[in-house]
Amino acid sequence: MASILIYSDKEKLASELLTAARIVAKDIGLEVRALVLNNDSLGSDLAGKGAEVYKVNDSALLLADTAAVASALRQAADKLDASLVLLSSNRRGKELAGRLAQKLGAGSLADVSGIQVRGRKIQCTRNALGGATVATQQIETEKAVIAVAARSFEAAAAQDGGKVEALSIESIAPSVKLLETKSKAGDVVDIQAAEVLVVVGQGVEKEDLATAENIAKALGGEIACSKPVATDKKWLPEDRIIGLSGKKCKPQLAIIFGVSGQVQFTVGIRDAGTIVAVNSDENAYMLQMADYAMVADAKQVLKELNLSL
């Protein structure tokens, strides 16, 4: 029977893809199958969420080699009769989507934030025109490869009925050679997982960062920033950037200081549960889209809020 195949080497992202695949499968009657490559623990996790998992264990397969992974996915898609492949829309996933689509002769979309079925056609929503609008698009080819943005769907919960089966594929000679691996220097915090974010923009000063971080910790959250704070001023690591150049976040609460609200930033935070914005410019767009807005000096508000917590 025709199927939907999901693949991500990240546990949380794979669980989100499982939810997305089940939404589509419910409407068009496809089986949902998950592929894991050289990762038994991920296979067990997905099976514990009710997934039909197929694992490939091949010591020659290097996950950092996206060309080799795309070849493995093509073989798996053929063997499992997958007409739709869902991948995660992170850096590696987007490259993988393009490579796999070319091998399958499939249409492809990346950075998809929503999926629905209309008349047995899969329609995808994604940001367009630099995030100024949301477009609804669909793939007309018989096969499709869709890369889904992180946190667009809830992670699948534990569920009975899962299983893990071995899948054999033709061994793939790597096109690259891995010499060594090193931990990424600096920040490793995942701001996408935070339920509370304190966000700073160019309207704050460098000496205000410690205060903002204290507030974030007091609220059980993390500090994040707009792009210029990390790339131009280099006050925070780039892993903290929200927006088109960074991450899409959906915290329960976002407190935003000194951010004007350009669309390149707001696309990354507009799905937050509650947005509180502080800006000295009463015409700043960030104030217009906030649930609670304060026209005030961000530095002073940060100081007073820190004292009250």
PDB file of C-alpha atoms in Angstrom:
ATOM      1  CA  MET A   1       0.000   0.000   0.000  1.00  0.00           C
ATOM      2  CA  ALA A   2       1.201   3.505  -0.814  1.00  0.00           C
ATOM      3  CA  SER A   3       2.724   5.282   2.167  1.00  0.00           C
ATOM      4  CA  ILE A   4       4.050   8.452   3.710  1.00  0.00           C
ATOM      5  CA  LEU A   5       7.684   8.142   4.747  1.00  0.00           C
ATOM      6  CA  ILE A   6       9.147  10.379   7.446  1.00  0.00           C
ATOM      7  CA  TYR A   7      12.818  10.894   8.237  1.00  0.00           C
ATOM      8  CA  SER A   8      14.834  13.062  10.590  1.00  0.00           C
ATOM      9  CA  ASP A   9      17.906  12.182  12.601  1.00  0.00           C
ATOM     10  CA  LYS A  10      16.652  14.397  15.454  1.00  0.00           C
ATOM     11  CA  GLU A  11      14.274  12.746  17.929  1.00  0.00           C
ATOM     12  CA  LYS A  12      12.017  15.749  18.548  1.00  0.00           C
ATOM     13  CA  LEU A  13      11.792  16.697  14.879  1.00  0.00           C
ATOM     14  CA  ALA A  14      11.012  13.110  13.900  1.00  0.00           C
ATOM     15  CA  SER A  15       8.168  13.065  16.446  1.00  0.00           C
ATOM     16  CA  GLU A  16       6.741  16.276  14.970  1.00  0.00           C
ATOM     17  CA  LEU A  17       6.923  14.764  11.474  1.00  0.00           C
ATOM     18  CA  LEU A  18       5.026  11.733  12.760  1.00  0.00           C
ATOM     19  CA  THR A  19       2.165  14.001  13.835  1.00  0.00           C
ATOM     20  CA  ALA A  20       2.154  15.800  10.477  1.00  0.00           C
ATOM     21  CA  ALA A  21       2.159  12.516   8.561  1.00  0.00           C
ATOM     22  CA  ARG A  22      -0.804  11.192  10.544  1.00  0.00           C
ATOM     23  CA  ILE A  23      -2.845  14.291   9.713  1.00  0.00           C
ATOM     24  CA  VAL A  24      -2.296  13.711   6.001  1.00  0.00           C
ATOM     25  CA  ALA A  25      -2.748   9.943   6.222  1.00  0.00           C
ATOM     26  CA  LYS A  26      -6.114  10.315   7.921  1.00  0.00           C
ATOM     27  CA  ASP A  27      -7.512  12.214   4.926  1.00  0.00           C
ATOM     28  CA  ILE A  28      -5.989  10.316   2.002  1.00  0.00           C
ATOM     29  CA  GLY A  29      -5.658   6.796   3.390  1.00  0.00           C
ATOM     30  CA  LEU A  30      -1.896   6.262   3.271  1.00  0.00           C
ATOM     31  CA  GLU A  31       0.186   4.200   5.666  1.00  0.00           C
ATOM     32  CA  VAL A  32       2.670   6.135   7.805  1.00  0.00           C
ATOM     33  CA  ARG A  33       6.176   4.728   7.976  1.00  0.00           C
ATOM     34  CA  ALA A  34       9.337   6.065   9.593  1.00  0.00           C
ATOM     35  CA  LEU A  35      12.917   5.486   8.504  1.00  0.00           C
ATOM     36  CA  VAL A  36      15.885   5.543  10.861  1.00  0.00           C
ATOM     37  CA  LEU A  37      19.506   5.314   9.766  1.00  0.00           C
ATOM     38  CA  ASN A  38      22.120   3.881  12.131  1.00  0.00           C
ATOM     39  CA  ASN A  39      20.091   4.954  15.159  1.00  0.00           C
ATOM     40  CA  ASP A  40      18.466   2.158  17.154  1.00  0.00           C
ATOM     41  CA  SER A  41      17.432   4.431  20.029  1.00  0.00           C
ATOM     42  CA  LEU A  42      15.505   6.741  17.689  1.00  0.00           C
ATOM     43  CA  GLY A  43      13.777   3.715  16.186  1.00  0.00           C
ATOM     44  CA  SER A  44      12.701   2.545  19.635  1.00  0.00           C
ATOM     45  CA  ASP A  45      11.451   6.027  20.526  1.00  0.00           C
ATOM     46  CA  LEU A  46       9.282   6.292  17.402  1.00  0.00           C
ATOM     47  CA  ALA A  47       7.959   2.763  17.857  1.00  0.00           C
ATOM     48  CA  GLY A  48       6.951   3.778  21.374  1.00  0.00           C
ATOM     49  CA  LYS A  49       4.808   6.451  19.743  1.00  0.00           C
ATOM     50  CA  GLY A  50       2.984   3.913  17.614  1.00  0.00           C
ATOM     51  CA  ALA A  51       5.084   4.279  14.468  1.00  0.00           C
ATOM     52  CA  GLU A  52       5.841   1.578  11.938  1.00  0.00           C
ATOM     53  CA  VAL A  53       9.613   1.960  11.865  1.00  0.00           C
ATOM     54  CA  TYR A  54      12.110   0.642   9.332  1.00  0.00           C
ATOM     55  CA  LYS A  55      15.736   0.762  10.366  1.00  0.00           C
ATOM     56  CA  VAL A  56      18.817   0.665   8.192  1.00  0.00           C
ATOM     57  CA  ASN A  57      22.097  -0.192   9.889  1.00  0.00           C
ATOM     58  CA  ASP A  58      25.037   0.323   7.575  1.00  0.00           C
ATOM     59  CA  SER A  59      28.390   1.251   9.076  1.00  0.00           C
ATOM     60  CA  ALA A  60      29.508   2.648   5.717  1.00  0.00           C
ATOM     61  CA  LEU A  61      26.646   5.158   5.624  1.00  0.00           C
ATOM     62  CA  LEU A  62      27.775   8.560   6.875  1.00  0.00           C
ATOM     63  CA  LEU A  63      24.889  10.778   7.995  1.00  0.00           C
ATOM     64  CA  ALA A  64      26.934  13.917   7.362  1.00  0.00           C
ATOM     65  CA  ASP A  65      27.038  12.930   3.673  1.00  0.00           C
ATOM     66  CA  THR A  66      23.674  14.220   2.442  1.00  0.00           C
ATOM     67  CA  ALA A  67      24.230  12.728  -1.004  1.00  0.00           C
ATOM     68  CA  ALA A  68      24.569   9.263   0.526  1.00  0.00           C
ATOM     69  CA  VAL A  69      21.584   9.809   2.834  1.00  0.00           C
ATOM     70  CA  ALA A  70      19.491  10.951  -0.143  1.00  0.00           C
ATOM     71  CA  SER A  71      20.415   7.750  -1.966  1.00  0.00           C
ATOM     72  CA  ALA A  72      19.422   5.685   1.071  1.00  0.00           C
ATOM     73  CA  LEU A  73      16.109   7.530   1.305  1.00  0.00           C
ATOM     74  CA  ARG A  74      15.400   6.995  -2.382  1.00  0.00           C
ATOM     75  CA  GLN A  75      15.895   3.243  -1.997  1.00  0.00           C
ATOM     76  CA  ALA A  76      13.699   3.196   1.113  1.00  0.00           C
ATOM     77  CA  ALA A  77      10.985   5.254  -0.604  1.00  0.00           C
ATOM     78  CA  ASP A  78      10.952   2.828  -3.522  1.00  0.00           C
ATOM     79  CA  LYS A  79      10.823  -0.259  -1.310  1.00  0.00           C
ATOM     80  CA  LEU A  80       8.120   1.155   0.949  1.00  0.00           C
ATOM     81  CA  ASP A  81       6.075   2.601  -1.932  1.00  0.00           C
ATOM     82  CA  ALA A  82       6.240   6.130  -0.524  1.00  0.00           C
ATOM     83  CA  SER A  83       4.505   8.780  -2.613  1.00  0.00           C
ATOM     84  CA  LEU A  84       5.173  11.459   0.009  1.00  0.00           C
ATOM     85  CA  VAL A  85       8.347  11.978   2.044  1.00  0.00           C
ATOM     86  CA  LEU A  86       8.377  14.363   5.004  1.00  0.00           C
ATOM     87  CA  LEU A  87      11.699  15.733   6.228  1.00  0.00           C
ATOM     88  CA  SER A  88      12.630  18.329   8.828  1.00  0.00           C
ATOM     89  CA  SER A  89      13.344  21.796   7.454  1.00  0.00           C
ATOM     90  CA  ASN A  90      16.624  22.385   9.253  1.00  0.00           C
ATOM     91  CA  ARG A  91      19.841  23.092   7.330  1.00  0.00           C
ATOM     92  CA  ARG A  92      20.608  19.478   6.522  1.00  0.00           C
ATOM     93  CA  GLY A  93      16.969  18.596   5.933  1.00  0.00           C
ATOM     94  CA  LYS A  94      16.485  21.314   3.321  1.00  0.00           C
ATOM     95  CA  GLU A  95      19.544  20.193   1.400  1.00  0.00           C
ATOM     96  CA  LEU A  96      18.369  16.599   1.674  1.00  0.00           C
ATOM     97  CA  ALA A  97      14.900  17.538   0.376  1.00  0.00           C
ATOM     98  CA  GLY A  98      16.342  18.971  -2.819  1.00  0.00           C
ATOM     99  CA  ARG A  99      18.645  16.029  -3.432  1.00  0.00           C
ATOM    100  CA  LEU A 100      15.923  13.467  -2.764  1.00  0.00           C
ATOM    101  CA  ALA A 101      13.341  15.269  -4.911  1.00  0.00           C
ATOM    102  CA  GLN A 102      15.749  15.185  -7.839  1.00  0.00           C
ATOM    103  CA  LYS A 103      16.324  11.442  -7.397  1.00  0.00           C
ATOM    104  CA  LEU A 104      12.591  10.700  -7.151  1.00  0.00           C
ATOM    105  CA  GLY A 105      11.521  13.101  -9.890  1.00  0.00           C
ATOM    106  CA  ALA A 106       9.328  14.730  -7.256  1.00  0.00           C
ATOM    107  CA  GLY A 107       8.153  18.245  -6.544  1.00  0.00           C
ATOM    108  CA  SER A 108       9.416  19.753  -3.327  1.00  0.00           C
ATOM    109  CA  LEU A 109       8.620  22.508  -0.816  1.00  0.00           C
ATOM    110  CA  ALA A 110      10.656  23.589   2.211  1.00  0.00           C
ATOM    111  CA  ASP A 111       9.946  25.623   5.361  1.00  0.00           C
ATOM    112  CA  VAL A 112       6.369  24.366   5.399  1.00  0.00           C
ATOM    113  CA  SER A 113       4.486  25.429   8.527  1.00  0.00           C
ATOM    114  CA  GLY A 114       1.091  23.854   7.832  1.00  0.00           C
ATOM    115  CA  ILE A 115      -0.350  20.935   5.856  1.00  0.00           C
ATOM    116  CA  GLN A 116      -3.955  20.216   4.933  1.00  0.00           C
ATOM    117  CA  VAL A 117      -5.702  17.997   2.413  1.00  0.00           C
ATOM    118  CA  ARG A 118      -8.239  19.480  -0.019  1.00  0.00           C
ATOM    119  CA  GLY A 119      -9.799  17.209  -2.606  1.00  0.00           C
ATOM    120  CA  ARG A 120      -7.042  14.644  -2.015  1.00  0.00           C
ATOM    121  CA  LYS A 121      -4.470  17.311  -2.842  1.00  0.00           C
ATOM    122  CA  ILE A 122      -1.895  18.162  -0.192  1.00  0.00           C
ATOM    123  CA  GLN A 123      -1.755  21.904   0.373  1.00  0.00           C
ATOM    124  CA  CYS A 124       1.113  23.513   2.255  1.00  0.00           C
ATOM    125  CA  THR A 125       1.344  26.891   3.959  1.00  0.00           C
ATOM    126  CA  ARG A 126       4.696  28.660   4.134  1.00  0.00           C
ATOM    127  CA  ASN A 127       6.100  32.154   4.406  1.00  0.00           C
ATOM    128  CA  ALA A 128       6.426  34.070   1.137  1.00  0.00           C
ATOM    129  CA  LEU A 129       7.834  37.435   0.076  1.00  0.00           C
ATOM    130  CA  GLY A 130      10.387  37.429   2.863  1.00  0.00           C
ATOM    131  CA  GLY A 131       7.770  36.575   5.454  1.00  0.00           C
ATOM    132  CA  ALA A 132       5.453  39.450   4.549  1.00  0.00           C
ATOM    133  CA  THR A 133       2.671  37.003   3.728  1.00  0.00           C
ATOM    134  CA  VAL A 134       1.735  33.345   4.073  1.00  0.00           C
ATOM    135  CA  ALA A 135       1.210  31.439   0.820  1.00  0.00           C
ATOM    136  CA  THR A 136      -0.786  28.249   0.265  1.00  0.00           C
ATOM    137  CA  GLN A 137       0.914  26.007  -2.285  1.00  0.00           C
ATOM    138  CA  GLN A 138       0.586  22.439  -3.505  1.00  0.00           C
ATOM    139  CA  ILE A 139       2.778  20.020  -5.416  1.00  0.00           C
ATOM    140  CA  GLU A 140       1.260  18.664  -8.614  1.00  0.00           C
ATOM    141  CA  THR A 141       3.707  15.854  -9.286  1.00  0.00           C
ATOM    142  CA  GLU A 142       2.853  12.246  -8.459  1.00  0.00           C
ATOM    143  CA  LYS A 143       5.526  12.152  -5.761  1.00  0.00           C
ATOM    144  CA  ALA A 144       6.320  14.918  -3.283  1.00  0.00           C
ATOM    145  CA  VAL A 145       9.075  15.782  -0.810  1.00  0.00           C
ATOM    146  CA  ILE A 146       8.123  18.278   1.892  1.00  0.00           C
ATOM    147  CA  ALA A 147      10.468  19.768   4.492  1.00  0.00           C
ATOM    148  CA  VAL A 148       8.478  20.823   7.573  1.00  0.00           C
ATOM    149  CA  ALA A 149       9.596  23.688   9.818  1.00  0.00           C
ATOM    150  CA  ALA A 150      10.335  22.857  13.455  1.00  0.00           C
ATOM    151  CA  ARG A 151       7.478  23.309  15.974  1.00  0.00           C
ATOM    152  CA  SER A 152       4.851  23.515  13.243  1.00  0.00           C
ATOM    153  CA  PHE A 153       3.248  20.397  14.744  1.00  0.00           C
ATOM    154  CA  GLU A 154       3.128  18.967  18.241  1.00  0.00           C
ATOM    155  CA  ALA A 155       5.444  16.050  18.929  1.00  0.00           C
ATOM    156  CA  ALA A 156       3.665  12.688  18.868  1.00  0.00           C
ATOM    157  CA  ALA A 157       2.766  11.237  22.255  1.00  0.00           C
ATOM    158  CA  ALA A 158       3.347   7.691  23.484  1.00  0.00           C
ATOM    159  CA  GLN A 159       1.066   5.194  21.759  1.00  0.00           C
ATOM    160  CA  ASP A 160       0.733   1.436  21.432  1.00  0.00           C
ATOM    161  CA  GLY A 161       1.033  -0.514  18.207  1.00  0.00           C
ATOM    162  CA  GLY A 162       4.482   0.499  17.062  1.00  0.00           C
ATOM    163  CA  LYS A 163       7.065  -1.867  15.638  1.00  0.00           C
ATOM    164  CA  VAL A 164      10.609  -1.874  14.290  1.00  0.00           C
ATOM    165  CA  GLU A 165      11.680  -3.876  11.265  1.00  0.00           C
ATOM    166  CA  ALA A 166      15.033  -4.101   9.512  1.00  0.00           C
ATOM    167  CA  LEU A 167      15.247  -2.732   5.977  1.00  0.00           C
ATOM    168  CA  SER A 168      18.050  -3.695   3.655  1.00  0.00           C
ATOM    169  CA  ILE A 169      19.372  -1.304   1.047  1.00  0.00           C
ATOM    170  CA  GLU A 170      22.310  -1.392  -1.317  1.00  0.00           C
ATOM    171  CA  SER A 171      25.412  -0.144   0.490  1.00  0.00           C
ATOM    172  CA  ILE A 172      26.400   3.364  -0.572  1.00  0.00           C
ATOM    173  CA  ALA A 173      30.017   4.412  -0.918  1.00  0.00           C
ATOM    174  CA  PRO A 174      30.513   7.751   0.860  1.00  0.00           C
ATOM    175  CA  SER A 175      31.428  10.769  -1.254  1.00  0.00           C
ATOM    176  CA  VAL A 176      33.069  12.523   1.688  1.00  0.00           C
ATOM    177  CA  LYS A 177      35.463  11.391   4.390  1.00  0.00           C
ATOM    178  CA  LEU A 178      34.869  12.278   8.030  1.00  0.00           C
ATOM    179  CA  LEU A 179      38.171  13.106   9.700  1.00  0.00           C
ATOM    180  CA  GLU A 180      36.977  14.209  13.133  1.00  0.00           C
ATOM    181  CA  THR A 181      34.049  15.730  14.990  1.00  0.00           C
ATOM    182  CA  LYS A 182      34.133  18.580  17.476  1.00  0.00           C
ATOM    183  CA  SER A 183      31.474  19.964  19.768  1.00  0.00           C
ATOM    184  CA  LYS A 184      30.115  23.295  18.607  1.00  0.00           C
ATOM    185  CA  ALA A 185      31.805  26.053  20.554  1.00  0.00           C
ATOM    186  CA  GLY A 186      29.717  28.482  22.553  1.00  0.00           C
ATOM    187  CA  ASP A 187      25.981  28.398  23.102  1.00  0.00           C
ATOM    188  CA  VAL A 188      24.016  25.165  22.825  1.00  0.00           C
ATOM    189  CA  VAL A 189      20.676  26.348  24.225  1.00  0.00           C
ATOM    190  CA  ASP A 190      17.622  25.471  22.131  1.00  0.00           C
ATOM    191  CA  ILE A 191      15.469  28.601  22.240  1.00  0.00           C
ATOM    192  CA  GLN A 192      12.782  26.785  20.246  1.00  0.00           C
ATOM    193  CA  ALA A 193      12.116  24.563  23.243  1.00  0.00           C
ATOM    194  CA  ALA A 194      11.731  27.452  25.695  1.00  0.00           C
ATOM    195  CA  GLU A 195       8.251  28.258  27.010  1.00  0.00           C
ATOM    196  CA  VAL A 196       9.350  31.775  28.022  1.00  0.00           C
ATOM    197  CA  LEU A 197      11.634  34.040  25.987  1.00  0.00           C
ATOM    198  CA  VAL A 198      13.053  37.430  26.890  1.00  0.00           C
ATOM    199  CA  VAL A 199      14.057  38.975  23.579  1.00  0.00           C
ATOM    200  CA  VAL A 200      16.399  41.932  23.125  1.00  0.00           C
ATOM    201  CA  GLY A 201      16.861  44.145  20.084  1.00  0.00           C
ATOM    202  CA  GLN A 202      18.900  47.178  19.104  1.00  0.00           C
ATOM    203  CA  GLY A 203      16.891  49.321  21.506  1.00  0.00           C
ATOM    204  CA  VAL A 204      18.848  47.953  24.468  1.00  0.00           C
ATOM    205  CA  GLU A 205      22.484  48.417  25.432  1.00  0.00           C
ATOM    206  CA  LYS A 206      25.107  45.740  25.958  1.00  0.00           C
ATOM    207  CA  GLU A 207      25.124  46.347  29.706  1.00  0.00           C
ATOM    208  CA  ASP A 208      21.384  45.516  29.758  1.00  0.00           C
ATOM    209  CA  LEU A 209      21.961  41.925  28.622  1.00  0.00           C
ATOM    210  CA  ALA A 210      22.799  40.644  32.102  1.00  0.00           C
ATOM    211  CA  THR A 211      19.549  42.132  33.423  1.00  0.00           C
ATOM    212  CA  ALA A 212      17.557  40.563  30.582  1.00  0.00           C
ATOM    213  CA  GLU A 213      19.175  37.202  31.275  1.00  0.00           C
ATOM    214  CA  ASN A 214      18.350  37.458  34.989  1.00  0.00           C
ATOM    215  CA  ILE A 215      14.715  38.109  34.119  1.00  0.00           C
ATOM    216  CA  ALA A 216      14.657  35.148  31.749  1.00  0.00           C
ATOM    217  CA  LYS A 217      16.090  32.830  34.409  1.00  0.00           C
ATOM    218  CA  ALA A 218      13.644  34.112  37.040  1.00  0.00           C
ATOM    219  CA  LEU A 219      10.768  33.272  34.688  1.00  0.00           C
ATOM    220  CA  GLY A 220      12.206  29.856  33.801  1.00  0.00           C
ATOM    221  CA  GLY A 221      13.023  30.945  30.262  1.00  0.00           C
ATOM    222  CA  GLU A 222      15.859  31.874  27.925  1.00  0.00           C
ATOM    223  CA  ILE A 223      17.226  35.051  26.397  1.00  0.00           C
ATOM    224  CA  ALA A 224      16.971  35.530  22.612  1.00  0.00           C
ATOM    225  CA  CYS A 225      17.572  38.377  20.190  1.00  0.00           C
ATOM    226  CA  SER A 226      16.974  39.988  16.821  1.00  0.00           C
ATOM    227  CA  LYS A 227      19.539  39.339  14.068  1.00  0.00           C
ATOM    228  CA  PRO A 228      21.662  42.533  14.368  1.00  0.00           C
ATOM    229  CA  VAL A 229      22.292  41.914  18.074  1.00  0.00           C
ATOM    230  CA  ALA A 230      24.098  38.675  17.199  1.00  0.00           C
ATOM    231  CA  THR A 231      25.518  39.239  13.710  1.00  0.00           C
ATOM    232  CA  ASP A 232      26.401  42.945  13.791  1.00  0.00           C
ATOM    233  CA  LYS A 233      27.011  43.721  17.454  1.00  0.00           C
ATOM    234  CA  LYS A 234      27.960  40.144  18.361  1.00  0.00           C
ATOM    235  CA  TRP A 235      26.508  40.494  21.860  1.00  0.00           C
ATOM    236  CA  LEU A 236      24.860  37.063  21.739  1.00  0.00           C
ATOM    237  CA  PRO A 237      25.552  33.834  19.790  1.00  0.00           C
ATOM    238  CA  GLU A 238      23.745  33.329  16.486  1.00  0.00           C
ATOM    239  CA  ASP A 239      21.883  30.356  18.009  1.00  0.00           C
ATOM    240  CA  ARG A 240      19.817  32.975  19.856  1.00  0.00           C
ATOM    241  CA  ILE A 241      18.474  34.717  16.731  1.00  0.00           C
ATOM    242  CA  ILE A 242      14.716  34.734  16.119  1.00  0.00           C
ATOM    243  CA  GLY A 243      13.338  35.197  12.607  1.00  0.00           C
ATOM    244  CA  LEU A 244      14.055  34.287   9.000  1.00  0.00           C
ATOM    245  CA  SER A 245      17.802  34.189   9.643  1.00  0.00           C
ATOM    246  CA  GLY A 246      17.361  32.287  12.893  1.00  0.00           C
ATOM    247  CA  LYS A 247      14.661  30.199  14.493  1.00  0.00           C
ATOM    248  CA  LYS A 248      10.896  30.060  14.589  1.00  0.00           C
ATOM    249  CA  CYS A 249       9.774  30.015  18.213  1.00  0.00           C
ATOM    250  CA  LYS A 250       6.390  29.378  19.847  1.00  0.00           C
ATOM    251  CA  PRO A 251       6.839  30.162  23.536  1.00  0.00           C
ATOM    252  CA  GLN A 252       3.896  30.589  25.845  1.00  0.00           C
ATOM    253  CA  LEU A 253       5.268  34.048  26.702  1.00  0.00           C
ATOM    254  CA  ALA A 254       7.594  36.368  24.792  1.00  0.00           C
ATOM    255  CA  ILE A 255       8.736  39.637  26.396  1.00  0.00           C
ATOM    256  CA  ILE A 256      10.375  41.755  23.732  1.00  0.00           C
ATOM    257  CA  PHE A 257      12.564  44.758  24.492  1.00  0.00           C
ATOM    258  CA  GLY A 258      13.723  47.289  21.920  1.00  0.00           C
ATOM    259  CA  VAL A 259      12.777  45.393  18.758  1.00  0.00           C
ATOM    260  CA  SER A 260      11.185  47.486  16.001  1.00  0.00           C
ATOM    261  CA  GLY A 261       9.298  44.546  14.507  1.00  0.00           C
ATOM    262  CA  GLN A 262      10.567  44.132  10.961  1.00  0.00           C
ATOM    263  CA  VAL A 263       8.886  41.235   9.202  1.00  0.00           C
ATOM    264  CA  GLN A 264      12.157  39.278   9.085  1.00  0.00           C
ATOM    265  CA  PHE A 265      11.948  39.116  12.886  1.00  0.00           C
ATOM    266  CA  THR A 266       8.206  38.817  13.487  1.00  0.00           C
ATOM    267  CA  VAL A 267       7.817  35.675  11.354  1.00  0.00           C
ATOM    268  CA  GLY A 268       9.854  33.889  13.999  1.00  0.00           C
ATOM    269  CA  ILE A 269       7.768  34.921  17.021  1.00  0.00           C
ATOM    270  CA  ARG A 270       4.247  35.688  15.839  1.00  0.00           C
ATOM    271  CA  ASP A 271       2.941  32.288  16.949  1.00  0.00           C
ATOM    272  CA  ALA A 272       3.859  32.932  20.596  1.00  0.00           C
ATOM    273  CA  GLY A 273       1.007  32.462  23.074  1.00  0.00           C
ATOM    274  CA  THR A 274       1.331  35.962  24.556  1.00  0.00           C
ATOM    275  CA  ILE A 275       3.575  38.761  23.316  1.00  0.00           C
ATOM    276  CA  VAL A 276       4.591  41.669  25.544  1.00  0.00           C
ATOM    277  CA  ALA A 277       6.524  44.430  23.747  1.00  0.00           C
ATOM    278  CA  VAL A 278       8.420  47.402  25.168  1.00  0.00           C
ATOM    279  CA  ASN A 279       9.651  50.132  22.819  1.00  0.00           C
ATOM    280  CA  SER A 280      10.241  53.878  23.090  1.00  0.00           C
ATOM    281  CA  ASP A 281       8.890  54.392  19.548  1.00  0.00           C
ATOM    282  CA  GLU A 282       5.107  54.438  19.669  1.00  0.00           C
ATOM    283  CA  ASN A 283       4.999  53.716  15.927  1.00  0.00           C
ATOM    284  CA  ALA A 284       7.096  50.535  16.144  1.00  0.00           C
ATOM    285  CA  TYR A 285       5.242  47.666  14.470  1.00  0.00           C
ATOM    286  CA  MET A 286       6.237  45.362  17.332  1.00  0.00           C
ATOM    287  CA  LEU A 287       3.856  47.287  19.578  1.00  0.00           C
ATOM    288  CA  GLN A 288       1.007  46.869  17.103  1.00  0.00           C
ATOM    289  CA  MET A 289       1.273  43.079  16.957  1.00  0.00           C
ATOM    290  CA  ALA A 290       1.805  42.623  20.703  1.00  0.00           C
ATOM    291  CA  ASP A 291      -0.919  41.461  23.091  1.00  0.00           C
ATOM    292  CA  TYR A 292       0.425  43.943  25.648  1.00  0.00           C
ATOM    293  CA  ALA A 293       2.380  47.010  24.530  1.00  0.00           C
ATOM    294  CA  MET A 294       4.327  49.574  26.557  1.00  0.00           C
ATOM    295  CA  VAL A 295       5.744  52.796  25.103  1.00  0.00           C
ATOM    296  CA  ALA A 296       8.697  53.249  27.419  1.00  0.00           C
ATOM    297  CA  ASP A 297      12.471  53.136  27.690  1.00  0.00           C
ATOM    298  CA  ALA A 298      13.474  49.471  27.492  1.00  0.00           C
ATOM    299  CA  LYS A 299      16.463  49.989  29.783  1.00  0.00           C
ATOM    300  CA  GLN A 300      14.314  51.426  32.561  1.00  0.00           C
ATOM    301  CA  VAL A 301      11.634  48.726  32.251  1.00  0.00           C
ATOM    302  CA  LEU A 302      14.272  46.007  32.353  1.00  0.00           C
ATOM    303  CA  LYS A 303      15.707  47.477  35.540  1.00  0.00           C
ATOM    304  CA  GLU A 304      12.330  47.781  37.268  1.00  0.00           C
ATOM    305  CA  LEU A 305      11.162  44.316  36.179  1.00  0.00           C
ATOM    306  CA  ASN A 306      14.392  42.767  37.418  1.00  0.00           C
ATOM    307  CA  LEU A 307      13.921  44.361  40.826  1.00  0.00           C
ATOM    308  CA  SER A 308      10.349  43.096  41.099  1.00  0.00           C
ATOM    309  CA  LEU A 309      11.149  39.431  40.388  1.00  0.00           C
TER     310      LEU A 309
END
